[in-house]
Amino acid sequence: MRKLIYMVAALMAATTVLAQQDQKAKEIFKEVSEKTQAYKTISANFLFTMENTRENINESNKGSINLKGKKYLVKLPDIGMQVFCDGKTVWNYMEDSNQVTITAVDEEGHELLDPSSIFEIYKQGFSYKFVKEQTVKGKALYFIDLFPESDEEDFTKIRIAIEKKRMMIHSAVTYSKDGNTYGIMVTKISTNQPMDDKQFVFDPAKYKDIEVIDFR
């Protein structure tokens, strides 16, 4: 899951064209961030993929997310995983083992598990550049590459596609050092739907014989 929503890649010395592309990428991210964060809630269905051509791996799993500020609920029914976050605590529940792992939200790191962070990652810890505008299946998309400034990250690049018409994130692909490519594509999205905060908190008492691992 930490590959869901985040290596060093040094950019060549900035030319005039590259500088313009970087500025364009920043302006696009700024507009997407402001528009998205103006919504009180976001609900979306997505397709999560993992591919490694060397190992002949090609997996895909459907999922859904409810997002309300820093609170979120992610469900991956194909693999029996649910992730709850109330903004302070993260509960990662695995159905097959009836086990929940509890951790505190990392406010300082680039927490890949936090879907809301994708709207802010352009602000720090990354260099970025505008790649191209391309129409895919009838949708005009902006493609922007982000490169981590820290060499301690386990990925080299994130390529984000943004739908030009609605200025919302269409997909994100993370290129990992281990040869894996992780992708998330939004298949359906709705905004400003009522959401009860209770759904973002995991209650172990509702699961008989559950194993609780608390790292807080």
PDB file of C-alpha atoms in Angstrom:
ATOM      1  CA  MET A   1       0.000   0.000   0.000  1.00  0.00           C
ATOM      2  CA  ARG A   2       2.868   2.374   0.543  1.00  0.00           C
ATOM      3  CA  LYS A   3       3.285   2.374  -3.218  1.00  0.00           C
ATOM      4  CA  LEU A   4      -0.309   3.840  -3.551  1.00  0.00           C
ATOM      5  CA  ILE A   5      -0.545   7.310  -4.084  1.00  0.00           C
ATOM      6  CA  TYR A   6       5.571   7.711  -3.630  1.00  0.00           C
ATOM      7  CA  MET A   7      15.445   7.889  -5.780  1.00  0.00           C
ATOM      8  CA  VAL A   8      17.242  10.212  -7.080  1.00  0.00           C
ATOM      9  CA  ALA A   9      16.881  11.656 -10.574  1.00  0.00           C
ATOM     10  CA  ALA A  10      19.034  14.676 -11.230  1.00  0.00           C
ATOM     11  CA  LEU A  11      17.700  17.113 -13.820  1.00  0.00           C
ATOM     12  CA  MET A  12      20.051  18.475 -16.424  1.00  0.00           C
ATOM     13  CA  ALA A  13      21.086  22.086 -16.095  1.00  0.00           C
ATOM     14  CA  ALA A  14      17.940  24.125 -16.603  1.00  0.00           C
ATOM     15  CA  THR A  15      17.469  25.494 -20.083  1.00  0.00           C
ATOM     16  CA  THR A  16      14.914  28.147 -20.929  1.00  0.00           C
ATOM     17  CA  VAL A  17      12.508  25.515 -22.252  1.00  0.00           C
ATOM     18  CA  LEU A  18      12.924  23.284 -19.215  1.00  0.00           C
ATOM     19  CA  ALA A  19      12.381  26.207 -16.875  1.00  0.00           C
ATOM     20  CA  GLN A  20       9.153  27.007 -18.668  1.00  0.00           C
ATOM     21  CA  GLN A  21       8.061  23.381 -18.406  1.00  0.00           C
ATOM     22  CA  ASP A  22       8.817  23.311 -14.678  1.00  0.00           C
ATOM     23  CA  GLN A  23       6.822  26.494 -14.150  1.00  0.00           C
ATOM     24  CA  LYS A  24       3.918  25.023 -16.112  1.00  0.00           C
ATOM     25  CA  ALA A  25       4.002  21.882 -13.972  1.00  0.00           C
ATOM     26  CA  LYS A  26       3.926  23.985 -10.811  1.00  0.00           C
ATOM     27  CA  GLU A  27       0.975  26.029 -12.061  1.00  0.00           C
ATOM     28  CA  ILE A  28      -0.963  22.877 -12.982  1.00  0.00           C
ATOM     29  CA  PHE A  29      -0.292  21.269  -9.589  1.00  0.00           C
ATOM     30  CA  LYS A  30      -1.278  24.465  -7.802  1.00  0.00           C
ATOM     31  CA  GLU A  31      -4.623  24.611  -9.614  1.00  0.00           C
ATOM     32  CA  VAL A  32      -5.333  20.917  -9.024  1.00  0.00           C
ATOM     33  CA  SER A  33      -4.384  21.209  -5.342  1.00  0.00           C
ATOM     34  CA  GLU A  34      -6.536  24.272  -4.712  1.00  0.00           C
ATOM     35  CA  LYS A  35      -9.527  22.836  -6.549  1.00  0.00           C
ATOM     36  CA  THR A  36      -9.316  19.414  -4.927  1.00  0.00           C
ATOM     37  CA  GLN A  37      -8.832  20.703  -1.390  1.00  0.00           C
ATOM     38  CA  ALA A  38     -11.850  22.970  -1.799  1.00  0.00           C
ATOM     39  CA  TYR A  39     -14.039  19.858  -1.833  1.00  0.00           C
ATOM     40  CA  LYS A  40     -15.324  18.839   1.592  1.00  0.00           C
ATOM     41  CA  THR A  41     -15.221  15.152   0.640  1.00  0.00           C
ATOM     42  CA  ILE A  42     -14.034  12.986  -2.250  1.00  0.00           C
ATOM     43  CA  SER A  43     -15.193   9.462  -3.038  1.00  0.00           C
ATOM     44  CA  ALA A  44     -13.504   7.474  -5.796  1.00  0.00           C
ATOM     45  CA  ASN A  45     -13.122   4.033  -7.301  1.00  0.00           C
ATOM     46  CA  PHE A  46      -9.716   3.110  -8.682  1.00  0.00           C
ATOM     47  CA  LEU A  47      -7.649   0.334 -10.231  1.00  0.00           C
ATOM     48  CA  PHE A  48      -4.350  -0.483  -8.489  1.00  0.00           C
ATOM     49  CA  THR A  49      -1.761  -2.306 -10.608  1.00  0.00           C
ATOM     50  CA  MET A  50       1.694  -3.798 -10.104  1.00  0.00           C
ATOM     51  CA  GLU A  51       3.891  -4.850 -13.021  1.00  0.00           C
ATOM     52  CA  ASN A  52       7.381  -6.311 -13.315  1.00  0.00           C
ATOM     53  CA  THR A  53       8.277  -7.497 -16.813  1.00  0.00           C
ATOM     54  CA  ARG A  54      11.473  -9.243 -15.673  1.00  0.00           C
ATOM     55  CA  GLU A  55       9.562 -11.369 -13.168  1.00  0.00           C
ATOM     56  CA  ASN A  56       6.523 -11.726 -15.443  1.00  0.00           C
ATOM     57  CA  ILE A  57       4.277 -10.088 -12.838  1.00  0.00           C
ATOM     58  CA  ASN A  58       1.126  -8.266 -13.879  1.00  0.00           C
ATOM     59  CA  GLU A  59      -1.451  -7.809 -11.136  1.00  0.00           C
ATOM     60  CA  SER A  60      -4.471  -5.550 -10.816  1.00  0.00           C
ATOM     61  CA  ASN A  61      -6.891  -4.929  -7.969  1.00  0.00           C
ATOM     62  CA  LYS A  62      -9.987  -2.774  -7.753  1.00  0.00           C
ATOM     63  CA  GLY A  63     -10.422  -0.456  -4.814  1.00  0.00           C
ATOM     64  CA  SER A  64     -12.282   2.502  -3.408  1.00  0.00           C
ATOM     65  CA  ILE A  65     -11.483   5.492  -1.247  1.00  0.00           C
ATOM     66  CA  ASN A  66     -13.431   7.970   0.847  1.00  0.00           C
ATOM     67  CA  LEU A  67     -11.446  11.107   1.651  1.00  0.00           C
ATOM     68  CA  LYS A  68     -12.385  13.892   4.050  1.00  0.00           C
ATOM     69  CA  GLY A  69      -9.535  16.260   4.810  1.00  0.00           C
ATOM     70  CA  LYS A  70      -6.834  14.147   6.451  1.00  0.00           C
ATOM     71  CA  LYS A  71      -9.273  11.325   7.159  1.00  0.00           C
ATOM     72  CA  TYR A  72      -9.640   8.443   4.731  1.00  0.00           C
ATOM     73  CA  LEU A  73     -10.911   4.914   4.236  1.00  0.00           C
ATOM     74  CA  VAL A  74      -9.320   2.717   1.566  1.00  0.00           C
ATOM     75  CA  LYS A  75     -10.817  -0.639   0.612  1.00  0.00           C
ATOM     76  CA  LEU A  76      -9.118  -3.277  -1.560  1.00  0.00           C
ATOM     77  CA  PRO A  77     -11.634  -6.152  -1.527  1.00  0.00           C
ATOM     78  CA  ASP A  78      -9.698  -8.239  -4.069  1.00  0.00           C
ATOM     79  CA  ILE A  79      -6.893  -8.721  -1.554  1.00  0.00           C
ATOM     80  CA  GLY A  80      -8.954  -8.378   1.625  1.00  0.00           C
ATOM     81  CA  MET A  81      -7.367  -5.157   2.852  1.00  0.00           C
ATOM     82  CA  GLN A  82      -8.871  -2.082   4.464  1.00  0.00           C
ATOM     83  CA  VAL A  83      -7.011   1.012   5.667  1.00  0.00           C
ATOM     84  CA  PHE A  84      -8.622   3.456   8.087  1.00  0.00           C
ATOM     85  CA  CYS A  85      -7.266   6.845   9.143  1.00  0.00           C
ATOM     86  CA  ASP A  86      -8.855   9.465  11.385  1.00  0.00           C
ATOM     87  CA  GLY A  87      -6.070  11.977  10.737  1.00  0.00           C
ATOM     88  CA  LYS A  88      -3.988  10.862  13.719  1.00  0.00           C
ATOM     89  CA  THR A  89      -3.958   7.055  13.643  1.00  0.00           C
ATOM     90  CA  VAL A  90      -3.760   4.529  10.795  1.00  0.00           C
ATOM     91  CA  TRP A  91      -5.321   1.057  11.062  1.00  0.00           C
ATOM     92  CA  ASN A  92      -4.293  -1.477   8.400  1.00  0.00           C
ATOM     93  CA  TYR A  93      -6.630  -4.486   8.521  1.00  0.00           C
ATOM     94  CA  MET A  94      -5.949  -7.763   6.672  1.00  0.00           C
ATOM     95  CA  GLU A  95      -8.997  -9.977   6.337  1.00  0.00           C
ATOM     96  CA  ASP A  96      -7.251 -13.301   5.619  1.00  0.00           C
ATOM     97  CA  SER A  97      -5.180 -13.180   8.812  1.00  0.00           C
ATOM     98  CA  ASN A  98      -7.770 -11.230  10.847  1.00  0.00           C
ATOM     99  CA  GLN A  99      -4.985  -8.879  11.882  1.00  0.00           C
ATOM    100  CA  VAL A 100      -4.846  -5.104  12.308  1.00  0.00           C
ATOM    101  CA  THR A 101      -1.647  -3.070  12.463  1.00  0.00           C
ATOM    102  CA  ILE A 102      -1.886   0.309  14.172  1.00  0.00           C
ATOM    103  CA  THR A 103       0.542   3.175  13.549  1.00  0.00           C
ATOM    104  CA  ALA A 104       0.633   6.922  14.127  1.00  0.00           C
ATOM    105  CA  VAL A 105       0.363   9.227  11.133  1.00  0.00           C
ATOM    106  CA  ASP A 106       3.811  10.374   9.990  1.00  0.00           C
ATOM    107  CA  GLU A 107       3.482  14.120   9.541  1.00  0.00           C
ATOM    108  CA  GLU A 108       7.093  14.711   8.531  1.00  0.00           C
ATOM    109  CA  GLY A 109       7.713  12.032   5.930  1.00  0.00           C
ATOM    110  CA  HIS A 110       6.241  11.525   2.487  1.00  0.00           C
ATOM    111  CA  GLU A 111       3.717   8.935   3.669  1.00  0.00           C
ATOM    112  CA  LEU A 112       2.692   7.088   0.535  1.00  0.00           C
ATOM    113  CA  LEU A 113      -0.241   5.610   2.330  1.00  0.00           C
ATOM    114  CA  ASP A 114      -1.826   9.031   2.806  1.00  0.00           C
ATOM    115  CA  PRO A 115      -3.932   9.748  -0.287  1.00  0.00           C
ATOM    116  CA  SER A 116      -4.359  13.409   0.635  1.00  0.00           C
ATOM    117  CA  SER A 117      -0.595  13.972   0.418  1.00  0.00           C
ATOM    118  CA  ILE A 118      -0.593  13.567  -3.355  1.00  0.00           C
ATOM    119  CA  PHE A 119      -2.116  17.050  -3.609  1.00  0.00           C
ATOM    120  CA  GLU A 120       0.793  18.579  -1.698  1.00  0.00           C
ATOM    121  CA  ILE A 121       3.855  16.619  -2.816  1.00  0.00           C
ATOM    122  CA  TYR A 122       4.843  19.186  -5.428  1.00  0.00           C
ATOM    123  CA  LYS A 123       5.548  21.709  -2.635  1.00  0.00           C
ATOM    124  CA  GLN A 124       8.574  20.004  -1.064  1.00  0.00           C
ATOM    125  CA  GLY A 125      10.865  17.014  -1.450  1.00  0.00           C
ATOM    126  CA  PHE A 126      10.479  16.739  -5.213  1.00  0.00           C
ATOM    127  CA  SER A 127      11.707  18.292  -8.399  1.00  0.00           C
ATOM    128  CA  TYR A 128       9.259  18.098 -11.268  1.00  0.00           C
ATOM    129  CA  LYS A 129       8.774  18.865 -14.931  1.00  0.00           C
ATOM    130  CA  PHE A 130       5.963  19.055 -17.426  1.00  0.00           C
ATOM    131  CA  VAL A 131       6.317  16.167 -19.904  1.00  0.00           C
ATOM    132  CA  LYS A 132       3.521  16.482 -22.440  1.00  0.00           C
ATOM    133  CA  GLU A 133      -0.138  16.989 -23.183  1.00  0.00           C
ATOM    134  CA  GLN A 134      -1.754  13.974 -24.826  1.00  0.00           C
ATOM    135  CA  THR A 135      -5.260  12.757 -25.587  1.00  0.00           C
ATOM    136  CA  VAL A 136      -5.917   9.249 -24.245  1.00  0.00           C
ATOM    137  CA  LYS A 137      -9.255   7.550 -24.924  1.00  0.00           C
ATOM    138  CA  GLY A 138     -10.856  10.875 -25.715  1.00  0.00           C
ATOM    139  CA  LYS A 139      -9.511  12.692 -22.639  1.00  0.00           C
ATOM    140  CA  ALA A 140      -6.916  15.452 -22.842  1.00  0.00           C
ATOM    141  CA  LEU A 141      -4.299  14.774 -20.162  1.00  0.00           C
ATOM    142  CA  TYR A 142      -1.301  16.639 -18.767  1.00  0.00           C
ATOM    143  CA  PHE A 143       1.653  14.393 -17.874  1.00  0.00           C
ATOM    144  CA  ILE A 144       4.060  15.555 -15.170  1.00  0.00           C
ATOM    145  CA  ASP A 145       7.089  13.712 -13.769  1.00  0.00           C
ATOM    146  CA  LEU A 146       8.157  14.090 -10.139  1.00  0.00           C
ATOM    147  CA  PHE A 147      11.632  13.129  -8.936  1.00  0.00           C
ATOM    148  CA  PRO A 148      12.470  12.644  -5.226  1.00  0.00           C
ATOM    149  CA  GLU A 149      15.267  14.877  -3.978  1.00  0.00           C
ATOM    150  CA  SER A 150      16.360  12.316  -1.373  1.00  0.00           C
ATOM    151  CA  ASP A 151      18.459   9.338  -2.471  1.00  0.00           C
ATOM    152  CA  GLU A 152      16.942   7.299   0.367  1.00  0.00           C
ATOM    153  CA  GLU A 153      13.628   6.846  -1.436  1.00  0.00           C
ATOM    154  CA  ASP A 154      13.018   3.423  -3.016  1.00  0.00           C
ATOM    155  CA  PHE A 155      11.608   4.790  -6.258  1.00  0.00           C
ATOM    156  CA  THR A 156      13.002   6.849  -9.107  1.00  0.00           C
ATOM    157  CA  LYS A 157      10.005   8.698 -10.453  1.00  0.00           C
ATOM    158  CA  ILE A 158       6.282   9.313 -10.181  1.00  0.00           C
ATOM    159  CA  ARG A 159       4.414  10.135 -13.389  1.00  0.00           C
ATOM    160  CA  ILE A 160       1.094  11.848 -12.744  1.00  0.00           C
ATOM    161  CA  ALA A 161      -1.615  12.328 -15.369  1.00  0.00           C
ATOM    162  CA  ILE A 162      -4.087  15.156 -14.825  1.00  0.00           C
ATOM    163  CA  GLU A 163      -7.360  15.525 -16.681  1.00  0.00           C
ATOM    164  CA  LYS A 164      -7.189  18.899 -18.413  1.00  0.00           C
ATOM    165  CA  LYS A 165     -10.927  19.621 -18.525  1.00  0.00           C
ATOM    166  CA  ARG A 166     -11.693  18.979 -14.855  1.00  0.00           C
ATOM    167  CA  MET A 167      -8.164  19.597 -13.514  1.00  0.00           C
ATOM    168  CA  MET A 168      -8.305  16.458 -11.398  1.00  0.00           C
ATOM    169  CA  ILE A 169      -5.804  13.626 -11.044  1.00  0.00           C
ATOM    170  CA  HIS A 170      -6.483  10.855 -13.555  1.00  0.00           C
ATOM    171  CA  SER A 171      -3.680   8.428 -12.672  1.00  0.00           C
ATOM    172  CA  ALA A 172      -0.287   8.068 -11.002  1.00  0.00           C
ATOM    173  CA  VAL A 173       2.513   5.612 -11.785  1.00  0.00           C
ATOM    174  CA  THR A 174       5.438   4.987  -9.422  1.00  0.00           C
ATOM    175  CA  TYR A 175       8.672   3.503 -10.827  1.00  0.00           C
ATOM    176  CA  SER A 176      10.416   1.546  -8.083  1.00  0.00           C
ATOM    177  CA  LYS A 177      14.102   0.679  -7.754  1.00  0.00           C
ATOM    178  CA  ASP A 178      13.260  -3.006  -7.485  1.00  0.00           C
ATOM    179  CA  GLY A 179      11.889  -3.040 -11.044  1.00  0.00           C
ATOM    180  CA  ASN A 180       8.242  -2.912 -10.046  1.00  0.00           C
ATOM    181  CA  THR A 181       5.867  -0.359 -11.510  1.00  0.00           C
ATOM    182  CA  TYR A 182       2.875   0.597  -9.370  1.00  0.00           C
ATOM    183  CA  GLY A 183      -0.110   2.358 -10.883  1.00  0.00           C
ATOM    184  CA  ILE A 184      -3.355   3.886  -9.677  1.00  0.00           C
ATOM    185  CA  MET A 185      -6.047   4.917 -12.150  1.00  0.00           C
ATOM    186  CA  VAL A 186      -9.213   6.688 -11.044  1.00  0.00           C
ATOM    187  CA  THR A 187     -12.258   5.058 -12.675  1.00  0.00           C
ATOM    188  CA  LYS A 188     -15.040   7.000 -10.941  1.00  0.00           C
ATOM    189  CA  ILE A 189     -15.132  10.041  -8.700  1.00  0.00           C
ATOM    190  CA  SER A 190     -17.736  12.081  -6.828  1.00  0.00           C
ATOM    191  CA  THR A 191     -17.342  15.089  -4.552  1.00  0.00           C
ATOM    192  CA  ASN A 192     -19.024  16.761  -1.583  1.00  0.00           C
ATOM    193  CA  GLN A 193     -21.006  13.674  -0.578  1.00  0.00           C
ATOM    194  CA  PRO A 194     -21.990  13.375   3.129  1.00  0.00           C
ATOM    195  CA  MET A 195     -19.551  11.200   5.118  1.00  0.00           C
ATOM    196  CA  ASP A 196     -19.846  10.068   8.721  1.00  0.00           C
ATOM    197  CA  ASP A 197     -16.517  10.410  10.576  1.00  0.00           C
ATOM    198  CA  LYS A 198     -17.127   7.056  12.285  1.00  0.00           C
ATOM    199  CA  GLN A 199     -16.182   5.213   9.082  1.00  0.00           C
ATOM    200  CA  PHE A 200     -12.577   6.439   9.402  1.00  0.00           C
ATOM    201  CA  VAL A 201     -12.017   4.721  12.769  1.00  0.00           C
ATOM    202  CA  PHE A 202     -11.379   0.978  13.049  1.00  0.00           C
ATOM    203  CA  ASP A 203     -13.090  -0.782  15.964  1.00  0.00           C
ATOM    204  CA  PRO A 204     -11.284  -4.051  16.873  1.00  0.00           C
ATOM    205  CA  ALA A 205     -14.194  -5.038  19.135  1.00  0.00           C
ATOM    206  CA  LYS A 206     -16.268  -5.793  16.046  1.00  0.00           C
ATOM    207  CA  TYR A 207     -13.868  -8.566  14.950  1.00  0.00           C
ATOM    208  CA  LYS A 208     -13.817 -11.793  16.937  1.00  0.00           C
ATOM    209  CA  ASP A 209     -10.362 -13.169  17.850  1.00  0.00           C
ATOM    210  CA  ILE A 210      -8.615 -10.348  15.986  1.00  0.00           C
ATOM    211  CA  GLU A 211      -4.840  -9.952  16.410  1.00  0.00           C
ATOM    212  CA  VAL A 212      -3.874  -6.362  17.215  1.00  0.00           C
ATOM    213  CA  ILE A 213      -0.323  -5.122  16.568  1.00  0.00           C
ATOM    214  CA  ASP A 214       0.130  -1.594  17.934  1.00  0.00           C
ATOM    215  CA  PHE A 215       3.306   0.282  16.894  1.00  0.00           C
ATOM    216  CA  ARG A 216       2.339   3.636  18.377  1.00  0.00           C
TER     217      ARG A 216
END
